[in-house]
CSV table of C-alpha atoms in Angstrom, one decimal:
chain,number,residue,atom,x,y,z
A,125,ALA,CA,0.0,0.0,0.0
A,126,PRO,CA,1.2,3.5,-0.8
A,127,ALA,CA,2.7,5.4,2.2
A,128,LEU,CA,0.7,8.0,4.1
A,129,ALA,CA,1.9,11.5,4.2
A,130,SER,CA,0.8,14.0,6.9
A,131,GLU,CA,1.4,17.2,5.0
A,132,PRO,CA,-1.7,19.4,4.7
A,133,ALA,CA,-3.6,19.2,1.5
A,134,PRO,CA,-5.1,22.2,-0.3
A,135,ALA,CA,-8.5,23.2,1.1
A,136,PRO,CA,-10.9,21.1,-0.9
A,137,ALA,CA,-14.4,22.1,-2.1
A,138,SER,CA,-15.5,19.3,0.2
A,139,ALA,CA,-14.4,20.9,3.5
A,140,PRO,CA,-16.2,18.9,6.2
A,141,THR,CA,-18.7,20.5,8.6
A,142,LEU,CA,-20.6,18.5,11.1
A,143,ASP,CA,-24.2,19.4,11.9
A,144,ALA,CA,-24.1,20.5,15.5
A,145,SER,CA,-27.9,20.7,15.7
A,146,SER,CA,-28.3,16.9,15.3
A,147,THR,CA,-26.9,14.0,17.3
A,148,SER,CA,-23.6,14.4,15.4
A,149,CYS,CA,-21.1,11.8,14.6
A,150,ARG,CA,-17.5,12.8,15.3
A,151,ILE,CA,-14.6,12.8,12.8
A,152,VAL,CA,-11.7,10.8,14.2
A,153,ARG,CA,-9.6,10.8,11.0
A,154,GLY,CA,-9.6,12.9,7.9
A,155,PRO,CA,-10.6,14.2,5.6
A,156,ILE,CA,-7.9,12.2,3.7
A,157,GLU,CA,-7.3,13.3,0.2
A,158,LEU,CA,-6.8,10.1,-1.9
A,159,PRO,CA,-4.3,10.1,-4.7
A,160,LEU,CA,-6.8,9.2,-7.4
A,161,ARG,CA,-9.9,11.2,-8.3
A,162,SER,CA,-11.8,8.0,-8.9
A,163,SER,CA,-14.4,5.8,-7.3
A,164,ALA,CA,-13.2,3.6,-4.4
A,165,ALA,CA,-14.9,0.6,-2.9
A,166,LEU,CA,-14.5,0.3,0.9
A,167,ALA,CA,-13.7,-3.1,2.4
A,168,PRO,CA,-13.0,-3.6,6.1
A,169,ARG,CA,-10.8,-6.5,7.3
A,170,ALA,CA,-9.1,-7.4,10.5
A,171,GLY,CA,-7.6,-4.2,11.9
A,172,MET,CA,-7.6,-2.5,8.5
A,173,LEU,CA,-9.8,-0.6,6.0
A,174,ASP,CA,-9.0,-1.1,2.3
A,175,ALA,CA,-9.9,1.5,-0.3
A,176,ILE,CA,-10.0,-0.4,-3.5
A,177,PHE,CA,-9.6,1.5,-6.9
A,178,ASN,CA,-10.2,0.0,-10.3
A,179,GLN,CA,-7.0,0.1,-12.2
A,180,ALA,CA,-8.1,-1.0,-15.7
A,181,GLY,CA,-9.8,-4.1,-14.4
A,182,HIS,CA,-7.3,-4.8,-11.6
A,183,PRO,CA,-7.8,-3.9,-8.0
A,184,LEU,CA,-5.4,-1.2,-6.6
A,185,THR,CA,-5.7,-1.3,-2.8
A,186,ILE,CA,-4.7,1.5,-0.4
A,187,SER,CA,-4.9,0.3,3.2
A,188,PHE,CA,-5.5,2.2,6.4
A,189,PRO,CA,-5.2,1.1,10.1
A,190,ALA,CA,-8.6,0.6,11.7
A,191,GLY,CA,-7.8,0.1,15.4
A,192,PRO,CA,-9.6,1.6,18.3
A,193,PRO,CA,-10.8,5.1,17.4
A,194,PRO,CA,-8.9,8.0,19.0
A,195,LYS,CA,-10.7,10.5,21.2
A,196,ILE,CA,-9.4,13.4,19.2
A,197,GLY,CA,-9.7,13.7,15.5
A,198,SER,CA,-6.7,14.2,13.2
A,199,ALA,CA,-6.0,17.0,10.7
A,200,ARG,CA,-6.5,16.9,7.0
A,201,GLU,CA,-4.1,14.4,5.3
A,202,THR,CA,-3.0,13.5,1.8
A,203,ILE,CA,-1.6,10.3,0.4
A,204,ALA,CA,1.7,10.3,-1.4
A,205,ALA,CA,1.1,9.0,-5.0
A,206,GLY,CA,3.5,6.3,-6.0
A,207,ALA,CA,4.2,4.9,-9.4
A,208,ALA,CA,1.5,2.2,-9.0
A,209,VAL,CA,-1.1,4.8,-8.0
A,210,ALA,CA,-0.2,7.0,-10.9
A,211,ALA,CA,-1.2,4.3,-13.4
A,212,PRO,CA,-4.5,4.8,-15.4
A,213,VAL,CA,-7.7,3.9,-13.6
A,214,VAL,CA,-11.3,3.2,-14.6
A,215,ASP,CA,-13.9,5.4,-12.8
A,216,VAL,CA,-16.2,2.5,-12.3
A,217,PRO,CA,-15.8,1.0,-8.8
A,218,CYS,CA,-14.9,-2.6,-8.2
A,219,ALA,CA,-17.3,-4.8,-6.2
A,220,VAL,CA,-16.0,-6.8,-3.2
A,221,ALA,CA,-17.2,-10.1,-1.8
A,222,ASP,CA,-15.1,-10.9,1.2
A,223,ASP,CA,-11.6,-11.5,-0.2
A,224,VAL,CA,-12.7,-11.5,-3.8
A,225,THR,CA,-12.8,-8.4,-6.0
A,226,PHE,CA,-14.7,-7.9,-9.3
A,227,CYS,CA,-13.4,-5.0,-11.4
A,228,PRO,CA,-14.7,-4.1,-14.9
A,229,ASP,CA,-12.2,-2.8,-17.5
A,230,ARG,CA,-13.0,-0.2,-20.2
A,231,SER,CA,-14.4,-2.8,-22.6
A,232,GLY,CA,-16.8,-4.2,-20.0
A,233,ASP,CA,-14.9,-7.4,-19.2
A,234,VAL,CA,-15.2,-8.2,-15.5
A,235,HIS,CA,-11.9,-9.4,-13.8
A,236,ARG,CA,-12.0,-11.6,-10.7
A,237,ALA,CA,-9.1,-11.5,-8.3
A,238,ARG,CA,-8.3,-12.4,-4.8
A,239,ARG,CA,-7.3,-9.5,-2.5
A,240,GLY,CA,-3.6,-9.5,-2.0
A,241,SER,CA,-2.8,-11.6,-5.1
A,242,ASP,CA,-1.4,-10.5,-8.4
A,243,GLY,CA,-3.4,-12.7,-10.8
A,244,ASP,CA,-6.9,-12.2,-12.1
A,245,ARG,CA,-9.1,-13.7,-14.8
A,246,VAL,CA,-12.1,-12.5,-16.9
A,247,VAL,CA,-15.3,-14.1,-15.7
A,248,ALA,CA,-18.0,-12.0,-17.4
A,249,ASN,CA,-18.5,-9.5,-20.2
A,250,GLY,CA,-20.8,-6.6,-19.2
A,251,ARG,CA,-21.9,-3.4,-20.7
A,252,PRO,CA,-18.9,-0.9,-20.8
A,253,ARG,CA,-18.9,1.6,-17.9
A,254,SER,CA,-21.7,-0.2,-16.0
A,255,HIS,CA,-21.4,-1.0,-12.3
A,256,VAL,CA,-21.2,-4.5,-10.9
A,257,ALA,CA,-22.3,-5.9,-7.5
A,258,ALA,CA,-21.0,-8.8,-5.4
A,259,ALA,CA,-21.8,-10.7,-2.3
A,260,VAL,CA,-20.9,-14.0,-0.5
A,261,VAL,CA,-23.3,-16.9,-0.1
A,262,GLY,CA,-22.8,-20.2,1.6
A,263,GLY,CA,-19.8,-18.7,3.5
A,264,ILE,CA,-17.3,-19.1,0.7
A,265,HIS,CA,-19.0,-18.6,-2.7
A,266,ALA,CA,-18.5,-15.2,-4.3
A,267,VAL,CA,-21.5,-14.2,-6.5
A,268,LEU,CA,-21.3,-11.5,-9.2
A,269,ALA,CA,-24.2,-9.5,-10.6
A,270,TYR,CA,-23.6,-7.3,-13.6
A,271,LEU,CA,-25.4,-5.6,-16.6
A,272,ALA,CA,-25.0,-6.9,-20.2
A,273,SER,CA,-26.6,-6.1,-23.5
A,274,ARG,CA,-28.6,-8.7,-25.4
A,275,GLN,CA,-30.2,-8.4,-28.8
A,276,THR,CA,-33.9,-9.4,-28.8
A,277,SER,CA,-36.7,-9.1,-31.3
A,278,GLU,CA,-37.3,-5.6,-30.0
A,279,GLY,CA,-33.7,-4.6,-30.4
A,280,TRP,CA,-30.8,-4.3,-27.9
A,281,VAL,CA,-31.8,-4.6,-24.3
A,282,THR,CA,-29.5,-4.1,-21.2
A,283,GLU,CA,-30.3,-6.7,-18.6
A,284,ALA,CA,-29.1,-7.9,-15.2
A,285,TRP,CA,-27.2,-11.2,-15.0
A,286,ILE,CA,-25.8,-13.2,-12.1
A,287,GLU,CA,-23.2,-15.9,-11.7
A,288,SER,CA,-21.3,-17.8,-9.0
A,289,ASP,CA,-17.9,-19.4,-9.1
A,290,ASP,CA,-17.4,-21.1,-12.4
A,291,ASP,CA,-21.1,-21.8,-13.2
A,292,PRO,CA,-22.6,-20.3,-16.3
A,293,PRO,CA,-24.3,-16.9,-15.9
A,294,VAL,CA,-28.1,-16.8,-15.3
A,295,ARG,CA,-30.3,-13.9,-16.5
A,296,LEU,CA,-31.7,-12.0,-13.5
A,297,SER,CA,-34.0,-9.7,-15.5
A,298,GLU,CA,-37.4,-11.1,-16.5
A,299,ASP,CA,-38.4,-11.2,-20.2
A,300,GLY,CA,-39.4,-7.7,-21.3
A,301,SER,CA,-37.6,-6.0,-18.5
A,302,GLY,CA,-34.3,-4.2,-18.7
A,303,ALA,CA,-31.9,-3.0,-16.0
A,304,THR,CA,-29.9,0.2,-15.5
A,305,SER,CA,-28.5,-0.8,-12.1
A,306,VAL,CA,-28.2,-3.9,-9.9
A,307,ALA,CA,-27.4,-4.4,-6.2
A,308,LEU,CA,-26.8,-7.6,-4.3
A,309,ALA,CA,-26.7,-8.3,-0.5
A,310,PRO,CA,-26.9,-11.3,1.8
A,311,ARG,CA,-30.2,-11.9,3.6
A,312,GLY,CA,-30.1,-14.7,6.1
A,313,GLY,CA,-28.6,-17.7,4.3
A,314,SER,CA,-29.5,-16.5,0.9
A,315,LEU,CA,-29.1,-13.4,-1.3
A,316,LEU,CA,-31.4,-10.6,-2.3
A,317,ALA,CA,-31.0,-9.0,-5.7
A,318,LEU,CA,-32.3,-5.5,-6.5
A,319,SER,CA,-32.4,-4.1,-10.0
A,320,VAL,CA,-33.7,-0.8,-11.4
A,321,ASP,CA,-35.0,-0.3,-14.9
A,322,ALA,CA,-34.9,3.5,-15.6
A,323,ARG,CA,-36.7,4.5,-18.8
A,324,ALA,CA,-37.9,7.8,-20.4
A,325,ALA,CA,-41.5,7.1,-19.2
A,326,LEU,CA,-41.1,5.3,-15.9
A,327,THR,CA,-38.7,3.7,-13.4
A,328,ALA,CA,-39.3,0.2,-12.1
A,329,MET,CA,-37.6,-1.4,-9.1
A,330,HIS,CA,-37.4,-5.2,-9.1
A,331,ALA,CA,-36.3,-7.6,-6.3
A,332,ARG,CA,-35.9,-11.3,-6.2
A,333,PRO,CA,-34.5,-13.8,-3.6
A,334,ILE,CA,-31.7,-16.1,-4.6
A,335,ALA,CA,-31.1,-19.4,-2.9
A,336,TYR,CA,-27.9,-21.5,-3.1
A,337,ASP,CA,-27.3,-25.2,-2.7
A,338,GLY,CA,-24.2,-25.5,-4.9
A,339,ARG,CA,-26.1,-23.7,-7.7
A,340,LEU,CA,-28.0,-20.4,-7.8
A,341,HIS,CA,-31.8,-20.7,-7.7
A,342,LEU,CA,-33.8,-17.6,-8.5
A,343,GLY,CA,-37.0,-16.9,-6.7
A,344,GLU,CA,-40.0,-14.9,-8.1
A,345,ASP,CA,-39.3,-11.5,-9.5
A,346,ALA,CA,-41.4,-8.8,-7.8
A,347,VAL,CA,-41.9,-5.2,-9.1
A,348,LEU,CA,-41.6,-3.4,-5.7
A,349,PHE,CA,-42.1,0.1,-6.9
A,350,VAL,CA,-42.9,2.1,-10.1
A,351,GLY,CA,-41.9,5.8,-10.2
A,352,GLY,CA,-41.5,8.4,-12.9
A,353,PRO,CA,-38.7,8.9,-15.3
A,354,GLY,CA,-35.3,8.2,-13.7
A,355,ASP,CA,-31.7,9.1,-14.4
A,356,ARG,CA,-29.7,6.1,-15.7
A,357,ARG,CA,-26.7,7.3,-13.8
A,358,THR,CA,-28.5,7.0,-10.4
A,359,ALA,CA,-28.4,3.6,-8.9
A,360,ALA,CA,-30.4,2.0,-6.1
A,361,THR,CA,-28.8,0.3,-3.1
A,362,LEU,CA,-29.8,-2.2,-0.5
A,363,ALA,CA,-30.0,-1.7,3.3
A,364,VAL,CA,-30.2,-5.1,4.9
A,365,PRO,CA,-30.0,-5.1,8.8
A,366,PRO,CA,-29.9,-8.5,10.6
A,367,THR,CA,-33.4,-7.9,11.9
A,368,GLY,CA,-36.1,-5.4,11.1
A,369,THR,CA,-37.1,-3.7,7.9
A,370,VAL,CA,-35.0,-4.2,4.7
A,371,PHE,CA,-35.0,-1.2,2.3
A,372,GLY,CA,-34.3,-0.5,-1.3
A,373,LEU,CA,-33.1,3.1,-1.6
A,374,LEU,CA,-33.6,5.0,-4.8
A,375,PRO,CA,-33.2,8.8,-5.2
A,376,ILE,CA,-35.9,9.8,-7.7
A,377,ALA,CA,-38.5,12.5,-8.4
A,378,ARG,CA,-41.8,12.1,-6.6
A,379,GLY,CA,-44.1,13.9,-9.0
A,380,VAL,CA,-43.4,17.0,-11.0
A,381,SER,CA,-42.1,19.3,-8.2
A,382,GLU,CA,-40.6,17.0,-5.6
A,383,PHE,CA,-37.4,14.9,-5.4
A,384,GLY,CA,-36.1,12.7,-2.7
A,385,MET,CA,-34.9,9.3,-1.5
A,386,ALA,CA,-37.6,6.6,-1.8
A,387,LEU,CA,-37.3,4.0,0.9
A,388,VAL,CA,-39.0,0.9,-0.5
A,389,THR,CA,-39.8,-1.9,2.0
A,390,ILE,CA,-38.7,-5.4,0.9
A,391,GLU,CA,-40.6,-8.2,2.5
A,392,ASP,CA,-39.4,-11.8,2.7
A,393,PRO,CA,-40.2,-12.9,0.0
A,394,PRO,CA,-40.5,-9.6,-1.9
A,395,ARG,CA,-44.0,-8.6,-2.9
A,396,VAL,CA,-45.4,-6.5,-5.7
A,397,ASP,CA,-46.1,-2.9,-4.9
A,398,GLU,CA,-44.4,-2.7,-1.5
A,399,PRO,CA,-44.9,0.2,0.9
A,400,VAL,CA,-42.8,3.3,0.1
A,401,SER,CA,-41.7,6.2,2.4
A,402,TRP,CA,-40.0,9.3,1.3
A,403,SER,CA,-37.2,11.5,2.6
A,404,LEU,CA,-37.5,14.6,0.4
A,405,TYR,CA,-34.6,16.8,-0.8
A,406,ASP,CA,-34.7,20.6,-1.2
A,407,ASN,CA,-34.2,20.3,-4.9
A,408,GLY,CA,-33.6,17.7,-7.6
A,409,LEU,CA,-30.2,16.2,-8.3
A,410,ASP,CA,-28.9,13.9,-11.0
A,411,PRO,CA,-27.0,11.8,-10.3
A,412,ALA,CA,-27.8,11.5,-6.6
A,413,PRO,CA,-25.4,8.9,-5.1
A,414,VAL,CA,-26.4,6.9,-2.1
A,415,ALA,CA,-24.7,4.1,-0.1
A,416,ALA,CA,-25.8,2.0,2.9
A,417,ALA,CA,-24.2,0.0,5.7
A,418,VAL,CA,-25.3,-1.6,9.0
A,419,LEU,CA,-24.1,-0.2,12.3
A,420,GLY,CA,-25.3,-1.4,15.7
A,421,GLY,CA,-27.9,-3.6,14.0
A,422,ARG,CA,-29.5,-0.6,12.3
A,423,PRO,CA,-29.3,0.5,8.7
A,424,TRP,CA,-27.4,3.7,7.9
A,425,ALA,CA,-27.2,5.7,4.7
A,426,LEU,CA,-24.7,8.1,3.2
A,427,ARG,CA,-26.3,10.3,0.5
A,428,VAL,CA,-25.7,13.4,-1.5
A,429,ARG,CA,-28.4,16.0,-1.6
A,430,PRO,CA,-28.8,19.7,-2.5
A,431,GLN,CA,-28.1,22.1,0.4
A,432,SER,CA,-30.9,24.5,-0.4
A,433,PRO,CA,-33.8,24.9,-2.9
A,434,GLU,CA,-31.9,27.3,-5.2
A,435,PRO,CA,-30.9,26.1,-8.7
A,436,LYS,CA,-27.3,24.8,-8.7
A,437,ALA,CA,-27.2,24.9,-4.9
A,438,ALA,CA,-24.1,23.4,-3.2
A,439,GLN,CA,-24.3,19.7,-2.4
A,440,VAL,CA,-23.9,18.2,1.0
A,441,LEU,CA,-22.8,14.7,2.0
A,442,GLU,CA,-25.2,13.6,4.7
A,443,LEU,CA,-25.0,10.6,7.0
A,444,GLY,CA,-28.0,9.2,8.9
A,445,THR,CA,-30.1,6.3,10.1
A,446,LEU,CA,-33.1,4.7,8.3
A,447,GLY,CA,-36.3,4.2,10.2
A,448,ASP,CA,-38.8,1.4,10.1
A,449,ALA,CA,-42.4,1.6,11.2
A,450,GLY,CA,-43.1,4.5,13.5
A,451,ARG,CA,-39.8,6.3,12.9
A,452,PRO,CA,-38.8,9.0,10.4
A,453,PRO,CA,-37.6,7.6,7.1
A,454,PHE,CA,-34.2,9.2,7.5
A,455,THR,CA,-32.7,10.9,10.6
A,456,SER,CA,-29.7,13.0,9.9
A,457,ARG,CA,-26.8,12.3,12.2
A,458,ALA,CA,-24.1,14.4,10.5
A,459,LEU,CA,-23.3,16.6,7.5
A,460,VAL,CA,-20.0,15.0,6.6
A,461,ALA,CA,-19.0,17.5,3.9
A,462,THR,CA,-20.0,20.0,1.3
A,463,ALA,CA,-19.3,18.9,-2.2
A,464,ALA,CA,-19.4,20.0,-5.8
A,465,ALA,CA,-20.6,17.7,-8.5
A,466,ALA,CA,-20.4,14.5,-6.4
A,467,THR,CA,-20.5,11.3,-8.5
A,468,HIS,CA,-19.8,8.5,-6.1
A,469,VAL,CA,-20.1,7.5,-2.4
A,470,ASP,CA,-19.5,4.4,-0.4
A,471,LEU,CA,-19.9,3.5,3.3
A,472,ALA,CA,-18.4,0.8,5.5
A,473,VAL,CA,-18.2,-0.1,9.2
A,474,ASP,CA,-15.0,-1.5,10.7
A,475,ALA,CA,-14.6,-4.0,13.6
A,476,PHE,CA,-14.6,-1.2,16.2
A,477,GLY,CA,-17.9,0.2,15.0
A,478,ALA,CA,-16.4,3.3,13.4
A,479,VAL,CA,-17.9,4.5,10.1
A,480,TRP,CA,-15.8,5.1,7.0
A,481,ALA,CA,-17.2,7.3,4.3
A,482,THR,CA,-15.7,8.0,0.8
A,483,TRP,CA,-16.8,10.2,-2.0
A,484,VAL,CA,-15.7,11.7,-5.3
A,485,ASP,CA,-16.4,15.3,-6.3
A,486,ALA,CA,-14.9,18.0,-8.4
A,487,ALA,CA,-12.1,18.6,-5.9
A,488,GLY,CA,-10.9,15.0,-5.7
A,489,SER,CA,-11.5,11.7,-3.9
A,490,TRP,CA,-11.9,11.7,-0.1
A,491,LEU,CA,-12.0,9.4,2.9
A,492,GLU,CA,-13.1,10.0,6.5
A,493,ARG,CA,-13.5,7.9,9.6
A,494,LEU,CA,-16.3,8.8,12.0
A,495,VAL,CA,-17.6,7.6,15.4
A,496,CYS,CA,-21.4,7.8,15.8
A,497,PRO,CA,-23.0,7.5,19.2
């Protein structure tokens, strides 16, 4: 991993400011200016936090100590860029399933590699510049979900596909349905797949359970939610706590004059037309990145939203908890940063219960560690 340097970085557009009016989280490290202005996937492991960049289909890992959080936060940091870091990257994040990474290259080929090893192999061919998702099932089996284009009688359609180990890929999208994003997460002993089909007329959110007994078995596809036109660059994500309500999160317009984050309940098994609650933004935003993680048994979300209703208002990076029945849909716990033209966020929780947030904006790529009471 490249060495860390403690010299101050230039003041970024994303200067962090915590919201003192809420039950704020506390920054204990950062902001850290990462050496690449590119999307990073966060992956905790024993005593460390890995920020994994996509280096033309190969994982480039920068590691950070993740021991007991200090009581006093550190100053702004920057990472010294080495020769390996300076190599070209693809601004499409890798997906991580335990110790396995899946990184798409510029052509759409998805490379599978083990963290810490030098070798990789191509295991799928997806749509160029589309995101992939990954999760572990059965304790050791890494599952990949990705988007691929297929020619049908109605023309070319982009669909979601899924595969495990060396088994052939299985089409996740139903006949007649496309996909513009896909997410994957463990749920009990199986997996839950979430896909979004954003079109000019409407946006459909699909979910289906996936069982595994040595092979993948797809459950029934359920159309959870149908909204208005969506931005193809905005993806949905899954928030899956060990108990309680499971949510699909999708930033999208609610009618002509409102925009916000739709929290779609996902039953077990998923049902058609699930309940939806909304956390509205001050204005619309495309793309509107969002990420989720579980802390203390509760789902948390990191999202980008406009700071005020004015056109071209500044963006804020907001961290908060998601509420099930009887609670607000989203409770803000901290305004992590202000940002300009944010395009990517990710969220992870380490072994000490500290939260790591990363984001990419016009000023660069950033990482912070926070403690949330």
